[in-house]
Coordinates of N, CA and C in Angstrom, one line a residue:
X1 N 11.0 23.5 16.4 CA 11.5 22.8 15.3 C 10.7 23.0 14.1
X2 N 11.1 23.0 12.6 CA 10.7 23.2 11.6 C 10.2 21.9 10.8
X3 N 8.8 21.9 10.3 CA 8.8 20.6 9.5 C 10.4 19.6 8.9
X4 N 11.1 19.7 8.2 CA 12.1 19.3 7.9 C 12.8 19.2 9.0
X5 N 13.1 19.5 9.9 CA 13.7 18.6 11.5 C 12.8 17.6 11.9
X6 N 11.9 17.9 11.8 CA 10.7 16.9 12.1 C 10.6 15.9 11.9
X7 N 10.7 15.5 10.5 CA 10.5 14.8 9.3 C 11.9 13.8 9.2
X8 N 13.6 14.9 10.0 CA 14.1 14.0 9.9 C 14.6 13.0 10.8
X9 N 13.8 13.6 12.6 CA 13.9 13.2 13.6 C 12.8 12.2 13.5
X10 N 11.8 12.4 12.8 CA 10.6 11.1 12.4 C 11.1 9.8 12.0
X11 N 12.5 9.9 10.5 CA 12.8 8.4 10.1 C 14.3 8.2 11.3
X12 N 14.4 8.7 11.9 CA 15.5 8.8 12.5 C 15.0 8.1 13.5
X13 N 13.8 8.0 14.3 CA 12.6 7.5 15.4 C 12.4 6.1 14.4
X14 N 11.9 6.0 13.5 CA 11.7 4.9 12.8 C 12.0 3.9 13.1
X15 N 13.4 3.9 13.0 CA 14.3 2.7 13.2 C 13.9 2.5 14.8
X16 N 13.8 3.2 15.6 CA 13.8 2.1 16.8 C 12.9 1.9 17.2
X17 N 11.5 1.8 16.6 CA 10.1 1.2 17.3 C 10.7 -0.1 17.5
X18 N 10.1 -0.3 18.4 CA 10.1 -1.9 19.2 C 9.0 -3.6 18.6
X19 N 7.8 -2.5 18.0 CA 6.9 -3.4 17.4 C 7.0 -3.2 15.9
X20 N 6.9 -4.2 15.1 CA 7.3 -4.1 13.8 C 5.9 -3.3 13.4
X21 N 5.7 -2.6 12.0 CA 4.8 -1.8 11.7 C 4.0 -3.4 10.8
X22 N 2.9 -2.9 10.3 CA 1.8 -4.1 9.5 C 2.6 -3.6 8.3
X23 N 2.4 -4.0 7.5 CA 2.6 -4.5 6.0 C 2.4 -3.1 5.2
X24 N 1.2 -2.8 5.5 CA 0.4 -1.4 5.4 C 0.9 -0.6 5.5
X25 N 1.4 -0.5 6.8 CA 1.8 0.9 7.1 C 3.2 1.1 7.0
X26 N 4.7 -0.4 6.7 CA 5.1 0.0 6.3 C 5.2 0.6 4.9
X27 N 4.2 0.0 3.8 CA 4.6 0.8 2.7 C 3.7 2.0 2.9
X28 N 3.2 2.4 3.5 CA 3.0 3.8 3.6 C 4.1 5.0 4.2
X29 N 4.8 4.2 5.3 CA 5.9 5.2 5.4 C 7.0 5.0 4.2
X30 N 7.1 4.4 3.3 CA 7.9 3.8 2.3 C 7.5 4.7 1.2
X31 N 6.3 4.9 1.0 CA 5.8 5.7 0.0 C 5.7 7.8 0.5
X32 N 5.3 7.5 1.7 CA 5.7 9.4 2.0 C 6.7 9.8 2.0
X33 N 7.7 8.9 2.7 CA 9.1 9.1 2.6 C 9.6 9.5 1.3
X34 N 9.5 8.9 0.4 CA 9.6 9.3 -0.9 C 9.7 10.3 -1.1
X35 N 8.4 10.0 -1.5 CA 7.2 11.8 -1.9 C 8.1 13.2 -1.3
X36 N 7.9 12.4 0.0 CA 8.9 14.0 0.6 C 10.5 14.1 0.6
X37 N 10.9 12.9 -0.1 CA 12.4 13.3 -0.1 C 13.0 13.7 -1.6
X38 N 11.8 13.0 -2.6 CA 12.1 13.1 -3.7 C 11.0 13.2 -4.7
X39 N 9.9 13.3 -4.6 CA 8.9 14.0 -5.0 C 8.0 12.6 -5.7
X40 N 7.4 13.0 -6.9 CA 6.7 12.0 -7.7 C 7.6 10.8 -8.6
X41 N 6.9 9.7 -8.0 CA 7.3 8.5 -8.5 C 8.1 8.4 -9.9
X42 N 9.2 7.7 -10.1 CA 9.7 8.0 -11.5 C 9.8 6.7 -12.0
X43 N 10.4 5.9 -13.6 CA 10.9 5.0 -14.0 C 9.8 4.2 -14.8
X44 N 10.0 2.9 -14.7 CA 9.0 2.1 -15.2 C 8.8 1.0 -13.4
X45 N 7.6 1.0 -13.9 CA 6.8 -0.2 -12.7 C 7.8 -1.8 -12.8
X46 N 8.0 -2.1 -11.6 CA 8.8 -3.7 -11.4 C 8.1 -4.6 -12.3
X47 N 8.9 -5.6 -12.8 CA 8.5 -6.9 -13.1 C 7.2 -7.7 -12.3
X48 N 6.5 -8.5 -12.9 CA 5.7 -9.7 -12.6 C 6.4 -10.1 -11.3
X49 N 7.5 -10.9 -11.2 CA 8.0 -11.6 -10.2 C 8.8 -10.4 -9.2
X50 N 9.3 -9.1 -9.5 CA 9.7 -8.4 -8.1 C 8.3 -8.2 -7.2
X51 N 7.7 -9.0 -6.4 CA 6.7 -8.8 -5.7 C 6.7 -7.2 -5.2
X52 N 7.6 -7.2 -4.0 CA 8.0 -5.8 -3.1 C 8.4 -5.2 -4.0
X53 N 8.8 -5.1 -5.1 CA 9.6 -3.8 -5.3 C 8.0 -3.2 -6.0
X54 N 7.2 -4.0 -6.7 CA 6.1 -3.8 -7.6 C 5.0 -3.0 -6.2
X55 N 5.2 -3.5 -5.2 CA 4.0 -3.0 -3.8 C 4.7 -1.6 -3.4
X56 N 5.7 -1.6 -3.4 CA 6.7 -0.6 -3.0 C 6.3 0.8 -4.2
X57 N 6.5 0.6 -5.1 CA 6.4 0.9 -6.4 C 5.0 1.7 -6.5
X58 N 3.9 0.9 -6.2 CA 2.4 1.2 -6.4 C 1.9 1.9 -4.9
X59 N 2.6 1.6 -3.7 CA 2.2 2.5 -2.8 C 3.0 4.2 -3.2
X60 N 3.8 4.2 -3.6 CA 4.8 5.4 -3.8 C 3.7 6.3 -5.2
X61 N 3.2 5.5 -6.2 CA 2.5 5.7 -7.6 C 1.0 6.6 -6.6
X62 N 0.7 6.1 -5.8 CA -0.8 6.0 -5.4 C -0.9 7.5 -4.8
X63 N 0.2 8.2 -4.0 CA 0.2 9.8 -3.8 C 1.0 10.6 -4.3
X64 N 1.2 10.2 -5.7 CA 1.6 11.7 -7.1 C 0.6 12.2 -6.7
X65 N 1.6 13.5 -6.8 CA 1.0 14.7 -6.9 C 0.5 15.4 -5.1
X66 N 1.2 14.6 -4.6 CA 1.2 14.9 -3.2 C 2.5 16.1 -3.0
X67 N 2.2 16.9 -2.5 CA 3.4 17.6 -2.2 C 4.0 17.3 -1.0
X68 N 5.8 17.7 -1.3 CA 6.3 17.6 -0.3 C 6.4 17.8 1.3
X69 N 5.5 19.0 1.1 CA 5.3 19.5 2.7 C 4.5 18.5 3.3
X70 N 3.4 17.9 2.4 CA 2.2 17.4 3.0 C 3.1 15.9 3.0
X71 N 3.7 15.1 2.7 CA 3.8 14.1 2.3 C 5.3 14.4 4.1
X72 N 6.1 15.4 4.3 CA 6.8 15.3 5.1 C 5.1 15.3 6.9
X73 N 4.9 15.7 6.7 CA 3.9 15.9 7.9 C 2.9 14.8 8.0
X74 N 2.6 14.0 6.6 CA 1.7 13.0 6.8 C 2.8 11.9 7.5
X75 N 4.8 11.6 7.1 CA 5.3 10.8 7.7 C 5.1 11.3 9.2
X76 N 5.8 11.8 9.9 CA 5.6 12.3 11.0 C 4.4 11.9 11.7
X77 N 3.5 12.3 11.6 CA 2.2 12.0 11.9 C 2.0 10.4 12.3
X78 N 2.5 10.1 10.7 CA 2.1 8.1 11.1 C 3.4 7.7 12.0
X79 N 4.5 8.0 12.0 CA 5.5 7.6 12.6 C 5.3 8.1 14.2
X80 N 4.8 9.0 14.5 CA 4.2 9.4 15.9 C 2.9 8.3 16.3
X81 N 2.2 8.3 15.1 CA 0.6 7.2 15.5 C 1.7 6.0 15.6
X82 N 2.9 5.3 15.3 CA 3.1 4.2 15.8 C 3.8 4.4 16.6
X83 N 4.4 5.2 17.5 CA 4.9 5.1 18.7 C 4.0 4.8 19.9
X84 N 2.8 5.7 20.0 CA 1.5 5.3 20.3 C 0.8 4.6 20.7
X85 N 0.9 3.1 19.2 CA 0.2 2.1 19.6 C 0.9 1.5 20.6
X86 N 2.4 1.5 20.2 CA 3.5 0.4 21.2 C 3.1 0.4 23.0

């Protein structure tokens, strides 16, 4: 299989971990996902009071400039490390 099967058998696995991910790590899969589906962060940063959208926002802000390939194999990777811990 080629990175991009990978990547989409990865969020496709996502959904059925059994143990919820930490807080962490979901916005990390939240923020690669991204990166590799749609590249560097765009718009203006959320309001004061959208808490998550503002965390969501700043984990996604924090790997500009991350390329796609890397940003598809870093999900994978973490989505494999949490099958793992379960």
């Amino acid at each position: 299989m080629g990175l991009t099967e990978d990547f989409e058998a990865a969020a496709a696995r996502s959904k059925q971990l059994t143990k919820r991910p930490s807080n962490e790590e979901l916005l990390q899969m939240y923020a690669l996902f991204k990166q590799a589906s749609q590249g560097d962060v765009s718009g203006s940063r959320p309001g004061m009071m959208d808490f998550k959208g503002r965390a969501k926002y700043d984990a996604w802000a924090k790997i500009k400039g991350k390329d796609s390939e890397e940003a598809k194999q870093a999900y994978v990777n973490l989505v494999n490390g949490l099958f793992e811990k379960e």
